[in-house]
XYZ file of C-alpha atoms in Angstrom:
215
model
C -5.465 39.550 11.522
C -4.047 43.016 12.045
C -4.788 44.809 15.283
C -6.833 47.499 13.546
C -8.945 44.806 11.855
C -9.523 43.036 15.152
C -10.581 46.210 16.960
C -12.962 47.327 14.226
C -14.437 43.867 13.670
C -14.918 43.284 17.388
C -16.634 46.628 17.877
C -18.975 46.188 14.913
C -19.846 42.609 15.863
C -20.647 43.491 19.470
C -22.805 46.465 18.442
C -24.627 44.356 15.846
C -25.217 41.551 18.353
C -26.588 43.914 21.004
C -29.020 45.469 18.507
C -29.914 42.007 17.213
C -30.803 40.621 20.624
C -32.287 43.696 22.286
C -34.218 45.215 19.359
C -34.645 43.079 16.252
C -35.408 39.837 18.074
C -38.227 41.600 19.965
C -40.063 42.916 16.917
C -42.142 39.734 16.593
C -42.072 39.870 12.811
C -43.557 36.923 10.907
C -41.034 34.294 9.935
C -37.339 34.878 10.544
C -35.558 37.567 12.546
C -33.675 40.270 10.593
C -30.051 39.224 10.865
C -27.923 42.316 11.468
C -25.022 40.133 12.591
C -24.984 38.315 9.259
C -24.936 41.589 7.328
C -22.028 42.847 9.426
C -20.041 39.697 8.684
C -20.861 40.047 4.971
C -19.645 43.648 4.870
C -16.363 42.769 6.561
C -15.817 39.663 4.418
C -16.259 41.700 1.232
C -13.290 43.843 2.327
C -11.093 41.371 4.241
C -11.459 38.373 1.915
C -12.130 34.709 2.667
C -9.668 34.233 5.549
C -10.734 37.362 7.416
C -14.382 36.639 6.622
C -14.132 33.138 8.081
C -12.443 34.373 11.273
C -14.921 37.208 11.776
C -17.841 34.909 10.986
C -16.737 32.245 13.449
C -16.198 34.773 16.243
C -19.506 36.546 15.593
C -21.395 33.263 15.444
C -19.837 31.997 18.652
C -20.824 35.188 20.477
C -24.356 34.763 19.145
C -24.401 31.156 20.350
C -23.456 32.256 23.858
C -25.544 35.439 24.081
C -28.857 35.101 25.940
C -31.511 34.061 25.181
C -29.708 31.509 22.978
C -31.735 28.293 22.805
C -29.439 26.126 20.686
C -26.148 24.269 20.985
C -23.035 26.430 21.205
C -21.037 26.407 18.012
C -24.017 25.941 15.705
C -24.255 29.500 14.431
C -20.465 29.869 14.647
C -20.150 27.137 12.021
C -22.796 28.761 9.832
C -21.242 32.241 9.866
C -17.732 30.831 9.451
C -18.775 29.078 6.237
C -20.763 32.091 5.011
C -17.905 34.502 5.775
C -15.442 32.306 3.915
C -17.625 31.915 0.816
C -18.566 35.601 0.675
C -14.901 36.535 1.088
C -14.145 34.570 -2.084
C -16.380 37.036 -3.933
C -14.460 40.028 -2.570
C -14.357 42.814 -5.199
C -11.060 44.372 -6.237
C -9.708 46.617 -3.466
C -12.917 45.898 -1.524
C -14.835 48.492 -3.544
C -18.276 47.840 -5.010
C -18.935 48.837 -8.604
C -22.706 48.259 -8.503
C -25.457 47.373 -6.058
C -26.572 44.262 -7.936
C -23.700 42.051 -6.786
C -24.018 42.788 -3.048
C -27.795 42.358 -3.176
C -27.376 38.939 -4.784
C -24.749 38.023 -2.187
C -27.080 39.044 0.655
C -29.985 36.992 -0.701
C -27.764 33.946 -1.229
C -26.195 34.328 2.223
C -29.557 34.795 3.971
C -31.105 31.747 2.305
C -27.934 29.678 2.608
C -27.380 30.495 6.275
C -31.003 29.632 7.099
C -30.786 26.283 5.310
C -27.384 25.490 6.794
C -28.549 26.444 10.276
C -31.583 24.190 9.937
C -29.436 21.395 8.509
C -26.960 21.530 11.368
C -29.904 21.596 13.782
C -31.360 18.476 12.198
C -28.063 16.686 12.745
C -28.237 17.395 16.484
C -31.925 16.554 16.791
C -33.473 20.034 16.470
C -36.460 19.696 14.136
C -38.059 23.080 14.830
C -37.686 24.074 11.173
C -40.264 21.477 10.217
C -42.849 23.094 12.481
C -42.490 26.684 11.244
C -41.765 25.938 7.603
C -38.255 26.133 6.195
C -39.364 27.795 2.952
C -41.126 30.592 4.820
C -38.086 31.152 7.047
C -35.727 31.354 4.087
C -37.982 33.778 2.209
C -38.550 36.140 5.140
C -34.861 36.009 6.102
C -33.857 37.050 2.582
C -36.521 39.774 2.500
C -35.664 41.325 5.867
C -31.910 41.181 5.279
C -32.312 42.672 1.812
C -34.246 45.615 3.251
C -31.528 46.233 5.842
C -28.634 45.888 3.399
C -28.463 49.519 2.135
C -28.274 50.759 5.723
C -25.648 48.294 6.951
C -23.333 46.734 4.361
C -22.059 49.924 2.613
C -21.299 51.580 5.956
C -19.477 48.514 7.307
C -17.421 48.247 4.123
C -16.566 51.953 4.192
C -15.309 51.699 7.776
C -13.289 48.582 6.985
C -11.690 50.205 3.927
C -10.875 53.323 5.896
C -9.094 51.291 8.570
C -7.299 49.217 5.924
C -6.014 52.347 4.170
C -5.046 54.220 7.334
C -1.506 55.487 6.627
C -0.733 55.569 10.352
C -1.646 51.914 10.868
C 1.582 50.558 9.332
C 5.150 51.705 9.012
C 7.378 51.482 5.999
C 9.948 48.714 5.918
C 12.889 51.030 5.269
C 12.871 53.702 7.920
C 9.904 53.005 10.189
C 8.156 56.159 8.950
C 4.414 56.071 8.294
C 3.506 54.429 4.997
C 1.358 57.373 3.937
C 3.426 57.896 0.817
C 2.858 54.398 -0.550
C -0.843 54.600 0.299
C -1.230 57.940 -1.483
C 0.652 56.852 -4.540
C -1.116 53.513 -4.906
C -4.497 55.118 -4.421
C -3.968 58.005 -6.870
C -3.157 57.077 -10.479
C -1.959 60.604 -11.319
C 0.579 60.625 -8.523
C 1.735 57.136 -9.481
C 2.450 58.228 -13.032
C 4.253 61.326 -11.711
C 6.477 59.172 -9.557
C 7.393 56.870 -12.441
C 8.161 59.867 -14.651
C 10.354 61.425 -12.002
C 12.270 58.181 -11.639
C 13.007 58.056 -15.345
C 14.294 61.647 -15.231
C 16.651 60.744 -12.408
C 15.056 63.102 -9.916
C 14.841 60.358 -7.303
C 11.737 61.922 -5.706
C 9.729 59.647 -3.382
C 6.092 60.313 -2.726
C 5.544 58.738 0.133
C -30.844 37.315 15.992
C -29.606 35.228 16.392
C -31.535 32.760 14.222
C -34.701 31.466 15.792
C -36.528 28.456 14.316
């Protein structure tokens, strides 16, 4: 991953984890805990794609596994968020831009339910049967409900920050002269300028526009 991706992802994940552990996990809501960390991973995966989503998900999950008061085996939630980040990244919209709110809402519901079931399934493999005591159906429903309510306040903002870092003209340099790639970014992002550049080329002007889950 690029350095700017790593810095942004790390900052957002740490902030989400701190809020998750210190605030959301203490609300004592019925059923599941609102999963701010999951929503952060979803927002980044929808911009970075499946590879970036898997890497961010694994790192975020591993931090959650190690953060107190974690009461489960390390690596359990890392596996869950790695899989979720990869699958959500496969549904990445073109240029990481959403055209409607329906798609992201469906992705959040599927990810919340899927992560809860996968987390419980991995727990069953290592002998953790807590899901049977609290009711897996209730956990999945409340997880989807809480995450869906948080989505408008988290996912669009995370995606906007990720897109802004991705399109930062100062983050990369052009291959020819080492100058900032602002020109290519401006042209590719503005259809009018792109057409102007092609027209100028034909005329020979040569112008370059440069919670951790708790069961």
